[in-house]
Amino acid sequence: MINKIYVEMKNFIKENYLVLLFGIVFMATILYPLPYYIYTGGGTINVKDKIHIENKETKGDFNLCYVEQINANIPTFLLSKLLSNWDSVSKEEVSLNDKDIYKRDKIYLEEANQNAIFVAYKKAGKSVNILDKHLYIIYLEEDSDTDLKIGDDILEIDGSKIDSLTDISKILDSYEVGSKLNIKVKRNGKEMMKYAIVHEKDGRKLIGIALTSIYDYEVDPKITFTFSNSESGPSGGFMVTLAIYNQLIDSDISNGLKIAGTGTIDIE
């Protein structure tokens, strides 16, 4: 029985070796990763489905157009050289790993959404009260000497409360290059102490981080967002602002149409 199966398999492979070889090569080209990201148009998302404001419905739709980032393989890399709307970027140029990119882009999404709330409510003449402010790390220099991480919320440096980038600059001016700073941060909902070593670059004292400010607001009427874990980045800020504003005013600026666009927004 075993010999019969062996003979049948041998004959099958002999008769179909070209097909099997092609299949192996094809799977290898798809599964073998290349050290590149591919950026291309990812589609649209109806942001009206992500925004919920008390007691208000509108007919039109505001859709954000987003860019999709995918890990390159041989077929997608070759397509990026042929298609004008597909761009390949070396992972070395990005300088962040996938986990850090995800954290940063989630911060960008939160920042864009909070800015959208502020702008839309102010424009509509509604109440907006600032409750809290966060300073999140969005970038770390490769040569920085620190155990800080992207996504950390900076609270204090050597016991001094930090409210802005200016506060950090003033503190750094009072320290010598090589000094070790004790930094209180909030990470994953827990407060903890971390460190950073002061270094000098282009005549400036630095600790090798970039920050972004995000505010928490109390608004009336209340608003909630329901973006999924896979959705991130700042590119929906403009459409989110329009969708919020449209639900706060008496008229419908969409006129019942489906509108799509891209671009972020700041509090100005």
PDB file of C-alpha atoms in Angstrom:
ATOM      1  CA  MET A   1       0.000   0.000   0.000  1.00  0.00           C
ATOM      2  CA  ILE A   2       2.805   2.393   0.935  1.00  0.00           C
ATOM      3  CA  ASN A   3       4.721   1.543  -2.219  1.00  0.00           C
ATOM      4  CA  LYS A   4       1.602   2.242  -4.294  1.00  0.00           C
ATOM      5  CA  ILE A   5       1.156   5.673  -2.714  1.00  0.00           C
ATOM      6  CA  TYR A   6       4.843   6.434  -3.250  1.00  0.00           C
ATOM      7  CA  VAL A   7       4.621   5.489  -6.922  1.00  0.00           C
ATOM      8  CA  GLU A   8       1.490   7.593  -7.413  1.00  0.00           C
ATOM      9  CA  MET A   9       3.110  10.623  -5.759  1.00  0.00           C
ATOM     10  CA  LYS A  10       6.250  10.172  -7.821  1.00  0.00           C
ATOM     11  CA  ASN A  11       4.235   9.994 -11.036  1.00  0.00           C
ATOM     12  CA  PHE A  12       2.159  13.030 -10.034  1.00  0.00           C
ATOM     13  CA  ILE A  13       5.269  15.099  -9.351  1.00  0.00           C
ATOM     14  CA  LYS A  14       6.858  13.915 -12.604  1.00  0.00           C
ATOM     15  CA  GLU A  15       3.779  14.864 -14.628  1.00  0.00           C
ATOM     16  CA  ASN A  16       3.204  18.208 -12.876  1.00  0.00           C
ATOM     17  CA  TYR A  17       6.683  19.327 -11.854  1.00  0.00           C
ATOM     18  CA  LEU A  18       6.481  22.547 -13.887  1.00  0.00           C
ATOM     19  CA  VAL A  19       3.223  23.567 -12.213  1.00  0.00           C
ATOM     20  CA  LEU A  20       4.593  22.678  -8.780  1.00  0.00           C
ATOM     21  CA  LEU A  21       7.835  24.558  -9.454  1.00  0.00           C
ATOM     22  CA  PHE A  22       5.905  27.621 -10.577  1.00  0.00           C
ATOM     23  CA  GLY A  23       3.751  27.429  -7.451  1.00  0.00           C
ATOM     24  CA  ILE A  24       6.806  27.266  -5.177  1.00  0.00           C
ATOM     25  CA  VAL A  25       8.481  30.209  -6.919  1.00  0.00           C
ATOM     26  CA  PHE A  26       5.218  32.188  -6.867  1.00  0.00           C
ATOM     27  CA  MET A  27       4.690  31.623  -3.139  1.00  0.00           C
ATOM     28  CA  ALA A  28       8.310  32.521  -2.419  1.00  0.00           C
ATOM     29  CA  THR A  29       7.974  35.872  -4.227  1.00  0.00           C
ATOM     30  CA  ILE A  30       4.831  36.697  -2.245  1.00  0.00           C
ATOM     31  CA  LEU A  31       6.074  35.584   1.173  1.00  0.00           C
ATOM     32  CA  TYR A  32       9.678  36.806   0.997  1.00  0.00           C
ATOM     33  CA  PRO A  33       9.808  40.244   2.693  1.00  0.00           C
ATOM     34  CA  LEU A  34      11.861  43.117   1.326  1.00  0.00           C
ATOM     35  CA  PRO A  35      13.305  45.965   3.466  1.00  0.00           C
ATOM     36  CA  TYR A  36      10.799  48.481   2.076  1.00  0.00           C
ATOM     37  CA  TYR A  37       7.401  49.951   2.834  1.00  0.00           C
ATOM     38  CA  ILE A  38       4.927  50.604   0.032  1.00  0.00           C
ATOM     39  CA  TYR A  39       2.660  53.661   0.354  1.00  0.00           C
ATOM     40  CA  THR A  40      -0.463  53.772  -1.785  1.00  0.00           C
ATOM     41  CA  GLY A  41      -4.027  55.025  -1.725  1.00  0.00           C
ATOM     42  CA  GLY A  42      -5.937  52.958   0.782  1.00  0.00           C
ATOM     43  CA  GLY A  43      -9.527  53.981   0.077  1.00  0.00           C
ATOM     44  CA  THR A  44     -12.094  56.026   1.977  1.00  0.00           C
ATOM     45  CA  ILE A  45     -13.769  55.873   5.401  1.00  0.00           C
ATOM     46  CA  ASN A  46     -17.078  57.519   6.210  1.00  0.00           C
ATOM     47  CA  VAL A  47     -16.158  59.552   9.303  1.00  0.00           C
ATOM     48  CA  LYS A  48     -19.811  60.244  10.079  1.00  0.00           C
ATOM     49  CA  ASP A  49     -19.982  56.621  11.228  1.00  0.00           C
ATOM     50  CA  LYS A  50     -17.072  57.274  13.615  1.00  0.00           C
ATOM     51  CA  ILE A  51     -18.525  60.410  15.254  1.00  0.00           C
ATOM     52  CA  HIS A  52     -21.434  60.375  17.670  1.00  0.00           C
ATOM     53  CA  ILE A  53     -22.980  63.597  18.963  1.00  0.00           C
ATOM     54  CA  GLU A  54     -26.080  63.678  21.131  1.00  0.00           C
ATOM     55  CA  ASN A  55     -29.414  64.093  19.331  1.00  0.00           C
ATOM     56  CA  LYS A  56     -28.159  65.023  15.855  1.00  0.00           C
ATOM     57  CA  GLU A  57     -28.380  63.263  12.484  1.00  0.00           C
ATOM     58  CA  THR A  58     -27.359  64.532   9.040  1.00  0.00           C
ATOM     59  CA  LYS A  59     -28.001  63.144   5.566  1.00  0.00           C
ATOM     60  CA  GLY A  60     -24.689  63.739   3.786  1.00  0.00           C
ATOM     61  CA  ASP A  61     -21.430  61.852   4.232  1.00  0.00           C
ATOM     62  CA  PHE A  62     -17.899  63.114   4.903  1.00  0.00           C
ATOM     63  CA  ASN A  63     -15.265  60.593   3.908  1.00  0.00           C
ATOM     64  CA  LEU A  64     -11.548  60.676   4.633  1.00  0.00           C
ATOM     65  CA  CYS A  65      -9.124  59.406   2.003  1.00  0.00           C
ATOM     66  CA  TYR A  66      -6.247  57.568   3.614  1.00  0.00           C
ATOM     67  CA  VAL A  67      -2.819  56.281   2.638  1.00  0.00           C
ATOM     68  CA  GLU A  68      -2.078  52.617   3.232  1.00  0.00           C
ATOM     69  CA  GLN A  69       1.346  51.375   4.325  1.00  0.00           C
ATOM     70  CA  ILE A  70       2.215  47.770   3.499  1.00  0.00           C
ATOM     71  CA  ASN A  71       5.349  45.689   3.938  1.00  0.00           C
ATOM     72  CA  ALA A  72       6.904  45.155   0.511  1.00  0.00           C
ATOM     73  CA  ASN A  73       7.399  41.844  -1.223  1.00  0.00           C
ATOM     74  CA  ILE A  74       8.778  41.248  -4.719  1.00  0.00           C
ATOM     75  CA  PRO A  75       5.490  41.784  -6.646  1.00  0.00           C
ATOM     76  CA  THR A  76       4.472  44.938  -4.738  1.00  0.00           C
ATOM     77  CA  PHE A  77       7.980  46.394  -4.993  1.00  0.00           C
ATOM     78  CA  LEU A  78       7.970  45.898  -8.770  1.00  0.00           C
ATOM     79  CA  LEU A  79       4.493  47.459  -8.988  1.00  0.00           C
ATOM     80  CA  SER A  80       5.775  50.497  -7.081  1.00  0.00           C
ATOM     81  CA  LYS A  81       8.230  51.086  -9.923  1.00  0.00           C
ATOM     82  CA  LEU A  82       5.475  50.872 -12.534  1.00  0.00           C
ATOM     83  CA  LEU A  83       2.542  52.649 -10.885  1.00  0.00           C
ATOM     84  CA  SER A  84       2.773  56.394 -10.270  1.00  0.00           C
ATOM     85  CA  ASN A  85       0.589  56.268  -7.127  1.00  0.00           C
ATOM     86  CA  TRP A  86       2.657  53.528  -5.449  1.00  0.00           C
ATOM     87  CA  ASP A  87       5.771  54.731  -3.583  1.00  0.00           C
ATOM     88  CA  SER A  88       8.478  52.518  -2.090  1.00  0.00           C
ATOM     89  CA  VAL A  89      10.503  53.762   0.900  1.00  0.00           C
ATOM     90  CA  SER A  90      13.428  51.983   2.506  1.00  0.00           C
ATOM     91  CA  LYS A  91      12.702  50.899   6.083  1.00  0.00           C
ATOM     92  CA  GLU A  92      16.068  52.431   7.035  1.00  0.00           C
ATOM     93  CA  GLU A  93      14.754  55.838   5.921  1.00  0.00           C
ATOM     94  CA  VAL A  94      11.687  55.474   8.147  1.00  0.00           C
ATOM     95  CA  SER A  95      13.959  54.823  11.173  1.00  0.00           C
ATOM     96  CA  LEU A  96      11.066  53.471  13.275  1.00  0.00           C
ATOM     97  CA  ASN A  97       9.962  49.883  13.749  1.00  0.00           C
ATOM     98  CA  ASP A  98       6.395  48.810  13.027  1.00  0.00           C
ATOM     99  CA  LYS A  99       5.392  48.987  16.708  1.00  0.00           C
ATOM    100  CA  ASP A 100       6.685  52.543  17.104  1.00  0.00           C
ATOM    101  CA  ILE A 101       5.057  53.607  13.825  1.00  0.00           C
ATOM    102  CA  TYR A 102       1.725  52.250  15.094  1.00  0.00           C
ATOM    103  CA  LYS A 103       2.076  54.125  18.424  1.00  0.00           C
ATOM    104  CA  ARG A 104       3.021  57.364  16.688  1.00  0.00           C
ATOM    105  CA  ASP A 105       0.176  57.143  14.182  1.00  0.00           C
ATOM    106  CA  LYS A 106      -2.355  56.452  16.961  1.00  0.00           C
ATOM    107  CA  ILE A 107      -1.112  59.623  18.685  1.00  0.00           C
ATOM    108  CA  TYR A 108      -1.488  61.521  15.405  1.00  0.00           C
ATOM    109  CA  LEU A 109      -5.081  60.265  15.117  1.00  0.00           C
ATOM    110  CA  GLU A 110      -5.883  61.391  18.670  1.00  0.00           C
ATOM    111  CA  GLU A 111      -4.246  64.772  18.048  1.00  0.00           C
ATOM    112  CA  ALA A 112      -6.187  65.319  14.814  1.00  0.00           C
ATOM    113  CA  ASN A 113      -9.480  64.320  16.454  1.00  0.00           C
ATOM    114  CA  GLN A 114      -8.954  66.576  19.478  1.00  0.00           C
ATOM    115  CA  ASN A 115      -7.997  69.497  17.214  1.00  0.00           C
ATOM    116  CA  ALA A 116     -11.092  68.793  15.134  1.00  0.00           C
ATOM    117  CA  ILE A 117     -13.272  69.008  18.248  1.00  0.00           C
ATOM    118  CA  PHE A 118     -11.747  72.342  19.272  1.00  0.00           C
ATOM    119  CA  VAL A 119     -12.024  73.949  15.831  1.00  0.00           C
ATOM    120  CA  ALA A 120     -15.523  72.644  15.028  1.00  0.00           C
ATOM    121  CA  TYR A 121     -17.064  73.522  18.410  1.00  0.00           C
ATOM    122  CA  LYS A 122     -15.495  76.980  18.446  1.00  0.00           C
ATOM    123  CA  LYS A 123     -16.629  77.658  14.862  1.00  0.00           C
ATOM    124  CA  ALA A 124     -20.159  76.499  15.736  1.00  0.00           C
ATOM    125  CA  GLY A 125     -20.238  78.708  18.848  1.00  0.00           C
ATOM    126  CA  LYS A 126     -20.432  75.767  21.246  1.00  0.00           C
ATOM    127  CA  SER A 127     -18.859  75.342  24.673  1.00  0.00           C
ATOM    128  CA  VAL A 128     -15.275  73.991  24.812  1.00  0.00           C
ATOM    129  CA  ASN A 129     -13.380  73.752  28.113  1.00  0.00           C
ATOM    130  CA  ILE A 130      -9.786  72.487  28.332  1.00  0.00           C
ATOM    131  CA  LEU A 131      -9.460  69.830  31.050  1.00  0.00           C
ATOM    132  CA  ASP A 132      -5.917  68.551  30.575  1.00  0.00           C
ATOM    133  CA  LYS A 133      -2.884  68.670  28.301  1.00  0.00           C
ATOM    134  CA  HIS A 134      -0.538  65.852  27.274  1.00  0.00           C
ATOM    135  CA  LEU A 135       2.962  66.008  25.808  1.00  0.00           C
ATOM    136  CA  TYR A 136       3.502  62.749  23.937  1.00  0.00           C
ATOM    137  CA  ILE A 137       6.848  61.622  22.535  1.00  0.00           C
ATOM    138  CA  ILE A 138       6.494  60.991  18.787  1.00  0.00           C
ATOM    139  CA  TYR A 139      10.171  60.647  17.839  1.00  0.00           C
ATOM    140  CA  LEU A 140      13.484  59.608  19.411  1.00  0.00           C
ATOM    141  CA  GLU A 141      16.858  60.359  17.841  1.00  0.00           C
ATOM    142  CA  GLU A 142      18.855  57.202  17.163  1.00  0.00           C
ATOM    143  CA  ASP A 143      21.834  58.534  19.132  1.00  0.00           C
ATOM    144  CA  SER A 144      19.789  59.698  22.131  1.00  0.00           C
ATOM    145  CA  ASP A 145      20.841  58.205  25.489  1.00  0.00           C
ATOM    146  CA  THR A 146      17.512  57.518  27.199  1.00  0.00           C
ATOM    147  CA  ASP A 147      15.031  54.826  28.170  1.00  0.00           C
ATOM    148  CA  LEU A 148      12.070  56.949  27.081  1.00  0.00           C
ATOM    149  CA  LYS A 149       9.773  55.460  24.449  1.00  0.00           C
ATOM    150  CA  ILE A 150       7.482  56.752  21.732  1.00  0.00           C
ATOM    151  CA  GLY A 151       4.048  57.227  23.268  1.00  0.00           C
ATOM    152  CA  ASP A 152       5.322  58.317  26.692  1.00  0.00           C
ATOM    153  CA  ASP A 153       3.425  61.285  28.183  1.00  0.00           C
ATOM    154  CA  ILE A 154       5.988  63.666  29.750  1.00  0.00           C
ATOM    155  CA  LEU A 155       4.864  64.857  33.207  1.00  0.00           C
ATOM    156  CA  GLU A 156       7.915  66.190  35.084  1.00  0.00           C
ATOM    157  CA  ILE A 157      11.660  66.672  34.681  1.00  0.00           C
ATOM    158  CA  ASP A 158      13.657  66.601  37.912  1.00  0.00           C
ATOM    159  CA  GLY A 159      10.506  67.496  39.839  1.00  0.00           C
ATOM    160  CA  SER A 160       9.458  70.413  37.623  1.00  0.00           C
ATOM    161  CA  LYS A 161       6.033  70.107  35.967  1.00  0.00           C
ATOM    162  CA  ILE A 162       6.201  70.217  32.178  1.00  0.00           C
ATOM    163  CA  ASP A 163       3.457  72.008  30.226  1.00  0.00           C
ATOM    164  CA  SER A 164       5.226  72.840  26.954  1.00  0.00           C
ATOM    165  CA  LEU A 165       8.351  72.431  24.857  1.00  0.00           C
ATOM    166  CA  THR A 166       9.474  75.820  26.177  1.00  0.00           C
ATOM    167  CA  ASP A 167       9.538  74.389  29.710  1.00  0.00           C
ATOM    168  CA  ILE A 168      11.907  71.634  28.559  1.00  0.00           C
ATOM    169  CA  SER A 169      14.207  74.099  26.777  1.00  0.00           C
ATOM    170  CA  LYS A 170      14.451  76.289  29.898  1.00  0.00           C
ATOM    171  CA  ILE A 171      15.301  73.270  32.050  1.00  0.00           C
ATOM    172  CA  LEU A 172      17.958  72.038  29.616  1.00  0.00           C
ATOM    173  CA  ASP A 173      19.638  75.464  29.590  1.00  0.00           C
ATOM    174  CA  SER A 174      20.341  75.089  33.311  1.00  0.00           C
ATOM    175  CA  TYR A 175      22.131  71.727  32.917  1.00  0.00           C
ATOM    176  CA  GLU A 176      25.584  70.820  31.627  1.00  0.00           C
ATOM    177  CA  VAL A 177      26.063  68.521  28.632  1.00  0.00           C
ATOM    178  CA  GLY A 178      26.244  64.953  29.938  1.00  0.00           C
ATOM    179  CA  SER A 179      23.856  65.579  32.833  1.00  0.00           C
ATOM    180  CA  LYS A 180      21.300  62.881  33.603  1.00  0.00           C
ATOM    181  CA  LEU A 181      17.700  64.054  33.862  1.00  0.00           C
ATOM    182  CA  ASN A 182      15.093  62.164  35.888  1.00  0.00           C
ATOM    183  CA  ILE A 183      11.856  62.247  33.909  1.00  0.00           C
ATOM    184  CA  LYS A 184       8.409  61.259  35.187  1.00  0.00           C
ATOM    185  CA  VAL A 185       6.192  59.890  32.425  1.00  0.00           C
ATOM    186  CA  LYS A 186       2.890  58.121  32.058  1.00  0.00           C
ATOM    187  CA  ARG A 187       3.193  54.918  30.015  1.00  0.00           C
ATOM    188  CA  ASN A 188       0.296  52.533  29.434  1.00  0.00           C
ATOM    189  CA  GLY A 189      -1.678  54.327  32.159  1.00  0.00           C
ATOM    190  CA  LYS A 190       1.086  54.037  34.808  1.00  0.00           C
ATOM    191  CA  GLU A 191       3.395  56.748  36.126  1.00  0.00           C
ATOM    192  CA  MET A 192       7.084  55.819  36.175  1.00  0.00           C
ATOM    193  CA  MET A 193      10.541  57.385  36.312  1.00  0.00           C
ATOM    194  CA  LYS A 194      12.839  57.333  33.267  1.00  0.00           C
ATOM    195  CA  TYR A 195      16.031  59.126  32.341  1.00  0.00           C
ATOM    196  CA  ALA A 196      17.676  61.061  29.506  1.00  0.00           C
ATOM    197  CA  ILE A 197      21.232  62.364  29.079  1.00  0.00           C
ATOM    198  CA  VAL A 198      21.693  65.953  27.901  1.00  0.00           C
ATOM    199  CA  HIS A 199      23.734  66.279  24.698  1.00  0.00           C
ATOM    200  CA  GLU A 200      24.588  69.139  22.378  1.00  0.00           C
ATOM    201  CA  LYS A 201      23.784  69.442  18.692  1.00  0.00           C
ATOM    202  CA  ASP A 202      24.254  72.509  16.494  1.00  0.00           C
ATOM    203  CA  GLY A 203      24.868  74.606  19.589  1.00  0.00           C
ATOM    204  CA  ARG A 204      21.656  73.495  21.309  1.00  0.00           C
ATOM    205  CA  LYS A 205      21.195  71.331  24.381  1.00  0.00           C
ATOM    206  CA  LEU A 206      18.877  68.412  23.642  1.00  0.00           C
ATOM    207  CA  ILE A 207      17.706  65.062  24.958  1.00  0.00           C
ATOM    208  CA  GLY A 208      16.830  63.768  21.493  1.00  0.00           C
ATOM    209  CA  ILE A 209      13.024  63.701  21.568  1.00  0.00           C
ATOM    210  CA  ALA A 210      10.204  65.309  19.599  1.00  0.00           C
ATOM    211  CA  LEU A 211       6.832  65.968  21.229  1.00  0.00           C
ATOM    212  CA  THR A 212       3.290  66.815  20.254  1.00  0.00           C
ATOM    213  CA  SER A 213       0.627  68.465  22.426  1.00  0.00           C
ATOM    214  CA  ILE A 214      -2.831  66.944  22.816  1.00  0.00           C
ATOM    215  CA  TYR A 215      -5.642  68.479  24.882  1.00  0.00           C
ATOM    216  CA  ASP A 216      -8.574  66.856  26.636  1.00  0.00           C
ATOM    217  CA  TYR A 217     -11.807  68.857  26.342  1.00  0.00           C
ATOM    218  CA  GLU A 218     -15.183  69.036  28.022  1.00  0.00           C
ATOM    219  CA  VAL A 219     -17.760  69.966  25.384  1.00  0.00           C
ATOM    220  CA  ASP A 220     -21.486  70.486  25.113  1.00  0.00           C
ATOM    221  CA  PRO A 221     -23.095  68.577  23.453  1.00  0.00           C
ATOM    222  CA  LYS A 222     -21.004  65.510  24.252  1.00  0.00           C
ATOM    223  CA  ILE A 223     -19.083  63.719  21.510  1.00  0.00           C
ATOM    224  CA  THR A 224     -17.526  60.254  21.212  1.00  0.00           C
ATOM    225  CA  PHE A 225     -15.344  58.630  18.553  1.00  0.00           C
ATOM    226  CA  THR A 226     -15.414  54.984  17.476  1.00  0.00           C
ATOM    227  CA  PHE A 227     -12.327  54.600  15.306  1.00  0.00           C
ATOM    228  CA  SER A 228     -11.049  51.020  15.182  1.00  0.00           C
ATOM    229  CA  ASN A 229      -7.626  49.869  16.376  1.00  0.00           C
ATOM    230  CA  SER A 230      -6.472  49.500  12.763  1.00  0.00           C
ATOM    231  CA  GLU A 231      -7.258  53.154  11.942  1.00  0.00           C
ATOM    232  CA  SER A 232      -4.582  55.732  12.683  1.00  0.00           C
ATOM    233  CA  GLY A 233      -2.757  58.789  11.373  1.00  0.00           C
ATOM    234  CA  PRO A 234      -3.679  62.481  11.054  1.00  0.00           C
ATOM    235  CA  SER A 235      -5.004  62.601   7.485  1.00  0.00           C
ATOM    236  CA  GLY A 236      -8.678  62.554   8.475  1.00  0.00           C
ATOM    237  CA  GLY A 237      -8.556  65.696  10.622  1.00  0.00           C
ATOM    238  CA  PHE A 238     -10.086  68.029   8.060  1.00  0.00           C
ATOM    239  CA  MET A 239     -13.004  65.739   7.194  1.00  0.00           C
ATOM    240  CA  VAL A 240     -13.610  64.939  10.870  1.00  0.00           C
ATOM    241  CA  THR A 241     -13.793  68.680  11.607  1.00  0.00           C
ATOM    242  CA  LEU A 242     -16.364  69.234   8.849  1.00  0.00           C
ATOM    243  CA  ALA A 243     -18.419  66.233   9.977  1.00  0.00           C
ATOM    244  CA  ILE A 244     -18.466  67.462  13.600  1.00  0.00           C
ATOM    245  CA  TYR A 245     -19.299  71.032  12.579  1.00  0.00           C
ATOM    246  CA  ASN A 246     -22.097  69.775  10.343  1.00  0.00           C
ATOM    247  CA  GLN A 247     -23.699  68.001  13.299  1.00  0.00           C
ATOM    248  CA  LEU A 248     -23.442  71.063  15.547  1.00  0.00           C
ATOM    249  CA  ILE A 249     -25.183  73.622  13.324  1.00  0.00           C
ATOM    250  CA  ASP A 250     -28.819  73.847  12.241  1.00  0.00           C
ATOM    251  CA  SER A 251     -28.187  73.587   8.475  1.00  0.00           C
ATOM    252  CA  ASP A 252     -26.573  70.709   6.553  1.00  0.00           C
ATOM    253  CA  ILE A 253     -23.464  71.960   4.717  1.00  0.00           C
ATOM    254  CA  SER A 254     -23.140  68.619   2.900  1.00  0.00           C
ATOM    255  CA  ASN A 255     -26.492  69.191   1.152  1.00  0.00           C
ATOM    256  CA  GLY A 256     -26.983  65.426   1.339  1.00  0.00           C
ATOM    257  CA  LEU A 257     -23.903  64.742  -0.847  1.00  0.00           C
ATOM    258  CA  LYS A 258     -21.062  62.276  -0.355  1.00  0.00           C
ATOM    259  CA  ILE A 259     -17.907  64.356   0.150  1.00  0.00           C
ATOM    260  CA  ALA A 260     -14.361  62.986   0.289  1.00  0.00           C
ATOM    261  CA  GLY A 261     -11.068  64.672   1.142  1.00  0.00           C
ATOM    262  CA  THR A 262      -7.809  64.421   3.019  1.00  0.00           C
ATOM    263  CA  GLY A 263      -5.588  66.560   5.204  1.00  0.00           C
ATOM    264  CA  THR A 264      -5.137  67.190   8.899  1.00  0.00           C
ATOM    265  CA  ILE A 265      -6.015  70.273  10.931  1.00  0.00           C
ATOM    266  CA  ASP A 266      -4.544  72.179  13.892  1.00  0.00           C
ATOM    267  CA  ILE A 267      -6.170  74.312  16.567  1.00  0.00           C
ATOM    268  CA  GLU A 268      -5.487  77.467  14.542  1.00  0.00           C
TER     269      GLU A 268
END
